[in-house]
Amino acid sequence: MSKPILLLVDGSSFLYRAYHALPDLRGPEGQTTGAVHGIVAMMKKLRDDIGAEHAACVFDAKGPTFRDEWYPEYKAQRAPMPDDLRAQIEPIHEVVRLLGWPVLEVPGIEADDAIGTLARLGAASGHQVVVATGDKDLAQLVTPDVSLINTMAKPPERLDEAGVLEKFGVPPDRIIDYLTLMGDAVDNVPGVEKVGPKTAAKWIAEHGSLDGVMANADKIKGVAGENLRKALDWLPMGRKLVTVRCDCDLDGHVPGWPALGALALKPVDESGLAGFYGRYGFKTWLKELTGELPAPKTKAAAPAAAPDASAAPTPPAAPLERRYETLLSWEQLDAWLARIEAAPLTALDTETDSLDGMQARIVGISFAVEPGRAAYIPLRHEGPDAPEQLPLDAVLARLKPWLEDASKKKLGQNIKYDSHVFMNHGIAVAGYAHDTMLQSYVLEAHKTHGLSALAERHLGRSGINYEDLCGKGAHQIPFAQVDVARATEYSGEDSEMCVQLSELLLPQIQAEAGLNFVYEQIELPTSAALARVERTGVLIDASRLQAQSHELAQRLVALEQQAYEIAGQPFNMGSPKQIGEILFNKLGLPVVKKTATGAPSTDEEVLDKLAQDYPLPAKILEYRGLAKLKSTYTDKLPLMINPATGRVHTTYAQAVTVTGRLSSNEPNLQNIPIRTAEGRKVREAFIAPPGHCIVSADYSQIELRIMAHISEDPGLLRAFQEGQDVHRATASEVFGVPLDEVTSEQRRYAKTINFGLIYGMGAFGLAQSLGIEQKAAKDYIDRYFTRFAGVKRYMDETKSRAAELGYVQTLFGRRIYLPEIKGGNGPRRAGAERQSINAPMQGTAADLIKLAMVAVQNELDARGLATRIIMQVHDELVFEVPEAELDWVKAEVPRLMAGVAQLKVPLLAEVGVGANWDEAH
DNA sequence: TACTTACCGCACGTC
DNA sequence: GACGTGCGGTAAGTAA
């Protein structure tokens, strides 16, 4: 306690904080005084509390510093100091001096650097240094002789070395590294995107320092890891910028410098201060000063007149001159109608009030027939500035003949969505000839296919960002409230970009016969068929699901109680983290394996194993299974019933998976349980209306059949040609027993092996799913390959072909790119190799069922039948069939499905009928 | 500093 | 093996 104290106040950091944190105080002359008030209060308190002998209050000087030289964008984003704060700067300097503080303001040197320099000098001269700041950056200065105090925090916090470590998770000498990784938005110093305090501290803890992190950049996973790699070049400069300099030259700026005596805290200038308090209306302090009793504070609250930040400059215009017209009169509309009537191909885009195609209503429509030109018809824009618009219904009536004329060819981005939207207004658009999303999907399935991504990739143009237009999150406004002029630019651009994209992409597709087949004969017709399926929806027995939910809820409560009793305390059974805490810390169960993040794993495999010796894991497993059923299915599905149709309408994503499969969302109808009895019950709620049945038709062993076809393995071909049970046949070969002596266990093994092969599983994966030693699994695989040498040959060939070309193909010419089969590191490359085996089979299966769906739909239409496709689940089509059409469907649908391709083995589709989806299997 | 949003990891459903 | 969804937890971003 004997060391003298040097107290350094970061005046600039408190300036802003006091200004923002305090109410808008006014002095007698109406001047804003909030910041002055805040600073005075703090300086008084600091002086009283710290008992310093030497002190300085340091401010940033005006003008550039060395950091601006290193990095011109430094603090460039920072809004200019508000006028009413600027006006308080001089008074603050004045009053701080009156309070007896040396004030320091050094041109060319920021307050931080001056403080750093003073702190080092003070420590060297035997002082205990206290730095008062609201800025975390100065934590880098902390040493045994230098501590930090933040008086703005609710309980003022003092940070010594241990405190810094506790608060930031890194020691003071790693604060620079920590700040470098995070960057500083306020000073416009970038760090690594998506890295905040937690991630920065974690990385530094893992790798020791910024240099360690940078050296191991390739090992860091996730988006943040990618961002780190992108930032590697920048980080040294970032580090330079966030480093506080402790070697500044302060000569000539402090009277009496370099003797520290220059920084002696002087007595308060009472008369000067009284005058100041009087001028600023600080009555309480004035009375305090003159010895009177304190009076209650007066606050003259007045709303701050915050001027809007000036709008961001708009980017310079692109080279191609673009003219988009807003159609507000019939004359304008008719002129454009004449253009699209005459055009060979028109791009079309709708703006709506919902992302859900089944619910969306039109807000505006845009057209384009050539690059650079587009028209937008605002129809339901609202707001004070919205112009008089043409009436929606009348415009749609005018456009309807053109929209429904199949000879007028149209083009769009994700046309399935737009066709729903028009259908919501009673218009069945015909003549959709192209979809840029599907074009992109056929060319490069592994990339993303949003319009802005396509524009960026192919046109080198970013397009107006939807979020710039409407905002995001809670602040997003409906499109109808977007300014019509801006909406015209946005929507017009969408249509116009479609024109350009198609001109670019279509020739690339047409240059390859296979791709062209996939695009024209598979994807485009599938899009139309899917629109029908989505629109039809599926009938759900909500009350049945609710009853199931109820029952599940009761069982869950019971399980919960039992689990709490075993654990001796309640916990969240849905949280792996809390489960881990109870299981491994409280109850002391052995940790079987860890997750990628290093936490003890509580996955099914682990709990299964632990369940052999302990009671709780089994309860958790059962709970998990039931909770999943309840939350995902029995609770959720009834909520997804469309009130207008009384049915559930999923959306099929046609451009998501790399293999060509569809995916289904909101709700996902492709993962409704089937394996367990409890899960299957959910399928009982998928029902048909009175007088109808559910019919399910699924391809039998489609991927194995495709494997037989592609590999031409004689054994496999024969098994299918002779109509054998393939798994039994496989078992017979692998185990070397006659067909009729295959045991059920042998058949089960063979079945798993077959699936493993299709999925490109190695010995490891097979061992896991069979629960056997890896060596035994390898033996089976080897035996399989000697018996089915053709399969082995196919796999080797496809792998090397994939490595050569960088992609594999389906039977119909769909391409699946595997960029990592050439580059890529060990495991990724192995993954790509597995993909190269699996993708042609899975992709061909996807092609086949798409063709089947189109063929069946066409036949239903041609015959004018009322049977409707209601779902597609990878190898299965589900129908809602009037009883009168049941016989036809049972006979013809399997025939149509089997007939979409002639393979070297028969395609077989099996059909089932029932009152609900469960029964139909 | 408090609230909202975004993302990640986990678990699990299907094929 | 692939895919997608939903949940809990935490980090980041934003407004006050």
Short mmCIF file of N, CA and C (backbone and C1' of nucleotides) in Angstrom, two decimals, chain A residues 195-199 575 577-578 636 656 663 665 668 759 834, chain C residues 1-15:
data_model
loop_
_atom_site.label_atom_id
_atom_site.label_comp_id
_atom_site.label_asym_id
_atom_site.label_seq_id
_atom_site.Cartn_x
_atom_site.Cartn_y
_atom_site.Cartn_z
N VAL A 195 -16.72 -14.16 -35.41
CA VAL A 195 -15.96 -14.45 -34.20
C VAL A 195 -16.19 -13.31 -33.20
N GLY A 196 -16.71 -13.67 -32.08
CA GLY A 196 -16.95 -12.71 -31.01
C GLY A 196 -16.10 -13.09 -29.81
N PRO A 197 -16.42 -12.55 -28.66
CA PRO A 197 -15.60 -12.78 -27.47
C PRO A 197 -15.39 -14.27 -27.16
N LYS A 198 -16.46 -15.03 -27.25
CA LYS A 198 -16.35 -16.43 -26.83
C LYS A 198 -15.42 -17.22 -27.74
N THR A 199 -15.67 -17.08 -29.03
CA THR A 199 -14.88 -17.85 -29.98
C THR A 199 -13.41 -17.43 -29.92
N SER A 575 -32.05 -31.83 -23.11
CA SER A 575 -30.77 -31.16 -23.28
C SER A 575 -29.60 -32.12 -23.09
N LYS A 577 -26.67 -31.52 -22.91
CA LYS A 577 -25.71 -30.93 -21.98
C LYS A 577 -26.07 -31.28 -20.53
N GLN A 578 -27.35 -31.08 -20.22
CA GLN A 578 -27.77 -31.36 -18.85
C GLN A 578 -27.76 -32.86 -18.57
N LYS A 636 -46.93 -31.15 -34.25
CA LYS A 636 -46.69 -30.20 -35.32
C LYS A 636 -47.64 -30.35 -36.51
N VAL A 656 -32.26 -28.90 -54.27
CA VAL A 656 -31.49 -28.87 -53.03
C VAL A 656 -30.45 -29.99 -52.96
N SER A 663 -36.42 -33.01 -51.77
CA SER A 663 -36.57 -32.98 -50.33
C SER A 663 -37.90 -32.31 -50.04
N ASN A 665 -40.26 -30.10 -47.17
CA ASN A 665 -40.23 -29.32 -45.94
C ASN A 665 -41.55 -28.62 -45.64
N ASN A 668 -41.92 -31.83 -43.32
CA ASN A 668 -41.18 -32.85 -44.07
C ASN A 668 -42.00 -34.13 -44.05
N TYR A 759 -24.81 -47.59 -49.96
CA TYR A 759 -24.46 -46.33 -49.35
C TYR A 759 -22.96 -46.08 -49.37
N ARG A 834 -16.91 -42.49 -51.74
CA ARG A 834 -18.16 -43.18 -51.41
C ARG A 834 -19.31 -42.59 -52.22
P DG C 1 -20.12 -43.64 -42.45
"O5'" DG C 1 -21.08 -43.36 -43.71
"C5'" DG C 1 -20.48 -42.80 -44.85
"C4'" DG C 1 -21.47 -42.74 -45.97
"C3'" DG C 1 -22.34 -41.49 -45.96
"O3'" DG C 1 -21.67 -40.47 -46.65
"C1'" DG C 1 -23.68 -43.41 -46.34
P DA C 2 -21.96 -38.97 -46.23
"O5'" DA C 2 -23.39 -38.73 -46.90
"C5'" DA C 2 -23.54 -38.81 -48.31
"C4'" DA C 2 -25.01 -38.64 -48.65
"C3'" DA C 2 -25.63 -37.38 -48.05
"O3'" DA C 2 -25.55 -36.32 -48.98
"C1'" DA C 2 -27.02 -39.27 -47.69
P DC C 3 -25.76 -34.87 -48.43
"O5'" DC C 3 -27.32 -34.80 -48.12
"C5'" DC C 3 -28.27 -34.87 -49.15
"C4'" DC C 3 -29.62 -35.07 -48.55
"C3'" DC C 3 -30.08 -33.94 -47.63
"O3'" DC C 3 -30.72 -32.96 -48.40
"C1'" DC C 3 -30.61 -36.08 -46.71
P DG C 4 -30.91 -31.52 -47.82
"O5'" DG C 4 -32.09 -31.71 -46.77
"C5'" DG C 4 -33.38 -32.06 -47.23
"C4'" DG C 4 -34.27 -32.22 -46.01
"C3'" DG C 4 -34.33 -30.94 -45.17
"O3'" DG C 4 -35.67 -30.51 -45.08
"C1'" DG C 4 -33.73 -32.84 -43.82
P DT C 5 -36.03 -29.23 -44.27
"O5'" DT C 5 -36.35 -29.78 -42.82
"C5'" DT C 5 -37.42 -30.70 -42.65
"C4'" DT C 5 -37.56 -31.00 -41.17
"C3'" DT C 5 -37.73 -29.75 -40.31
"O3'" DT C 5 -38.92 -29.90 -39.56
"C1'" DT C 5 -35.98 -31.14 -39.47
P DG C 6 -39.48 -28.72 -38.72
"O5'" DG C 6 -38.88 -29.02 -37.28
"C5'" DG C 6 -39.18 -30.26 -36.66
"C4'" DG C 6 -38.52 -30.29 -35.32
"C3'" DG C 6 -38.62 -28.96 -34.56
"O3'" DG C 6 -38.95 -29.27 -33.22
"C1'" DG C 6 -36.35 -29.59 -34.78
P DC C 7 -39.30 -28.15 -32.18
"O5'" DC C 7 -38.11 -28.32 -31.14
"C5'" DC C 7 -37.83 -29.61 -30.59
"C4'" DC C 7 -36.52 -29.53 -29.86
"C3'" DC C 7 -36.41 -28.27 -29.00
"O3'" DC C 7 -36.27 -28.65 -27.65
"C1'" DC C 7 -34.46 -28.59 -30.36
P DG C 8 -36.32 -27.57 -26.50
"O5'" DG C 8 -34.77 -27.41 -26.20
"C5'" DG C 8 -34.00 -28.55 -25.89
"C4'" DG C 8 -32.57 -28.14 -25.71
"C3'" DG C 8 -32.38 -26.93 -24.79
"O3'" DG C 8 -31.31 -27.25 -23.91
"C1'" DG C 8 -31.42 -26.48 -26.92
P DG C 9 -30.81 -26.20 -22.84
"O5'" DG C 9 -29.62 -25.53 -23.63
"C5'" DG C 9 -28.54 -26.35 -24.06
"C4'" DG C 9 -27.48 -25.49 -24.67
"C3'" DG C 9 -27.18 -24.22 -23.87
"O3'" DG C 9 -25.78 -24.12 -23.72
"C1'" DG C 9 -27.69 -23.67 -26.11
P DT C 10 -25.12 -23.03 -22.82
"O5'" DT C 10 -24.49 -22.07 -23.92
"C5'" DT C 10 -23.68 -22.67 -24.94
"C4'" DT C 10 -23.46 -21.67 -26.03
"C3'" DT C 10 -22.99 -20.30 -25.53
"O3'" DT C 10 -21.92 -19.92 -26.35
"C1'" DT C 10 -24.79 -20.04 -27.00
P DA C 11 -20.83 -18.91 -25.81
"O5'" DA C 11 -20.60 -18.08 -27.15
"C5'" DA C 11 -20.55 -18.77 -28.39
"C4'" DA C 11 -20.95 -17.83 -29.49
"C3'" DA C 11 -20.39 -16.42 -29.31
"O3'" DA C 11 -19.74 -16.07 -30.52
"C1'" DA C 11 -22.75 -16.35 -29.61
P DA C 12 -19.11 -14.68 -30.73
"O5'" DA C 12 -20.31 -13.95 -31.48
"C5'" DA C 12 -20.81 -14.52 -32.67
"C4'" DA C 12 -21.83 -13.61 -33.31
"C3'" DA C 12 -21.39 -12.15 -33.43
"O3'" DA C 12 -21.75 -11.75 -34.73
"C1'" DA C 12 -23.44 -12.29 -32.23
P DG C 13 -21.50 -10.31 -35.26
"O5'" DG C 13 -22.92 -9.63 -35.05
"C5'" DG C 13 -24.04 -10.18 -35.74
"C4'" DG C 13 -25.26 -9.34 -35.46
"C3'" DG C 13 -25.04 -7.83 -35.61
"O3'" DG C 13 -26.17 -7.35 -36.32
"C1'" DG C 13 -25.89 -8.30 -33.45
P DT C 14 -26.31 -5.87 -36.76
"O5'" DT C 14 -27.37 -5.28 -35.70
"C5'" DT C 14 -28.63 -5.91 -35.58
"C4'" DT C 14 -29.43 -5.19 -34.53
"C3'" DT C 14 -29.30 -3.66 -34.57
"O3'" DT C 14 -30.60 -3.12 -34.37
"C1'" DT C 14 -28.80 -4.44 -32.42
P DA C 15 -30.94 -1.67 -34.80
"O5'" DA C 15 -31.83 -1.24 -33.55
"C5'" DA C 15 -32.76 -2.18 -33.01
"C4'" DA C 15 -33.00 -1.84 -31.57
"C3'" DA C 15 -33.23 -0.35 -31.28
"O3'" DA C 15 -34.33 -0.24 -30.40
"C1'" DA C 15 -31.45 -1.15 -29.95
#
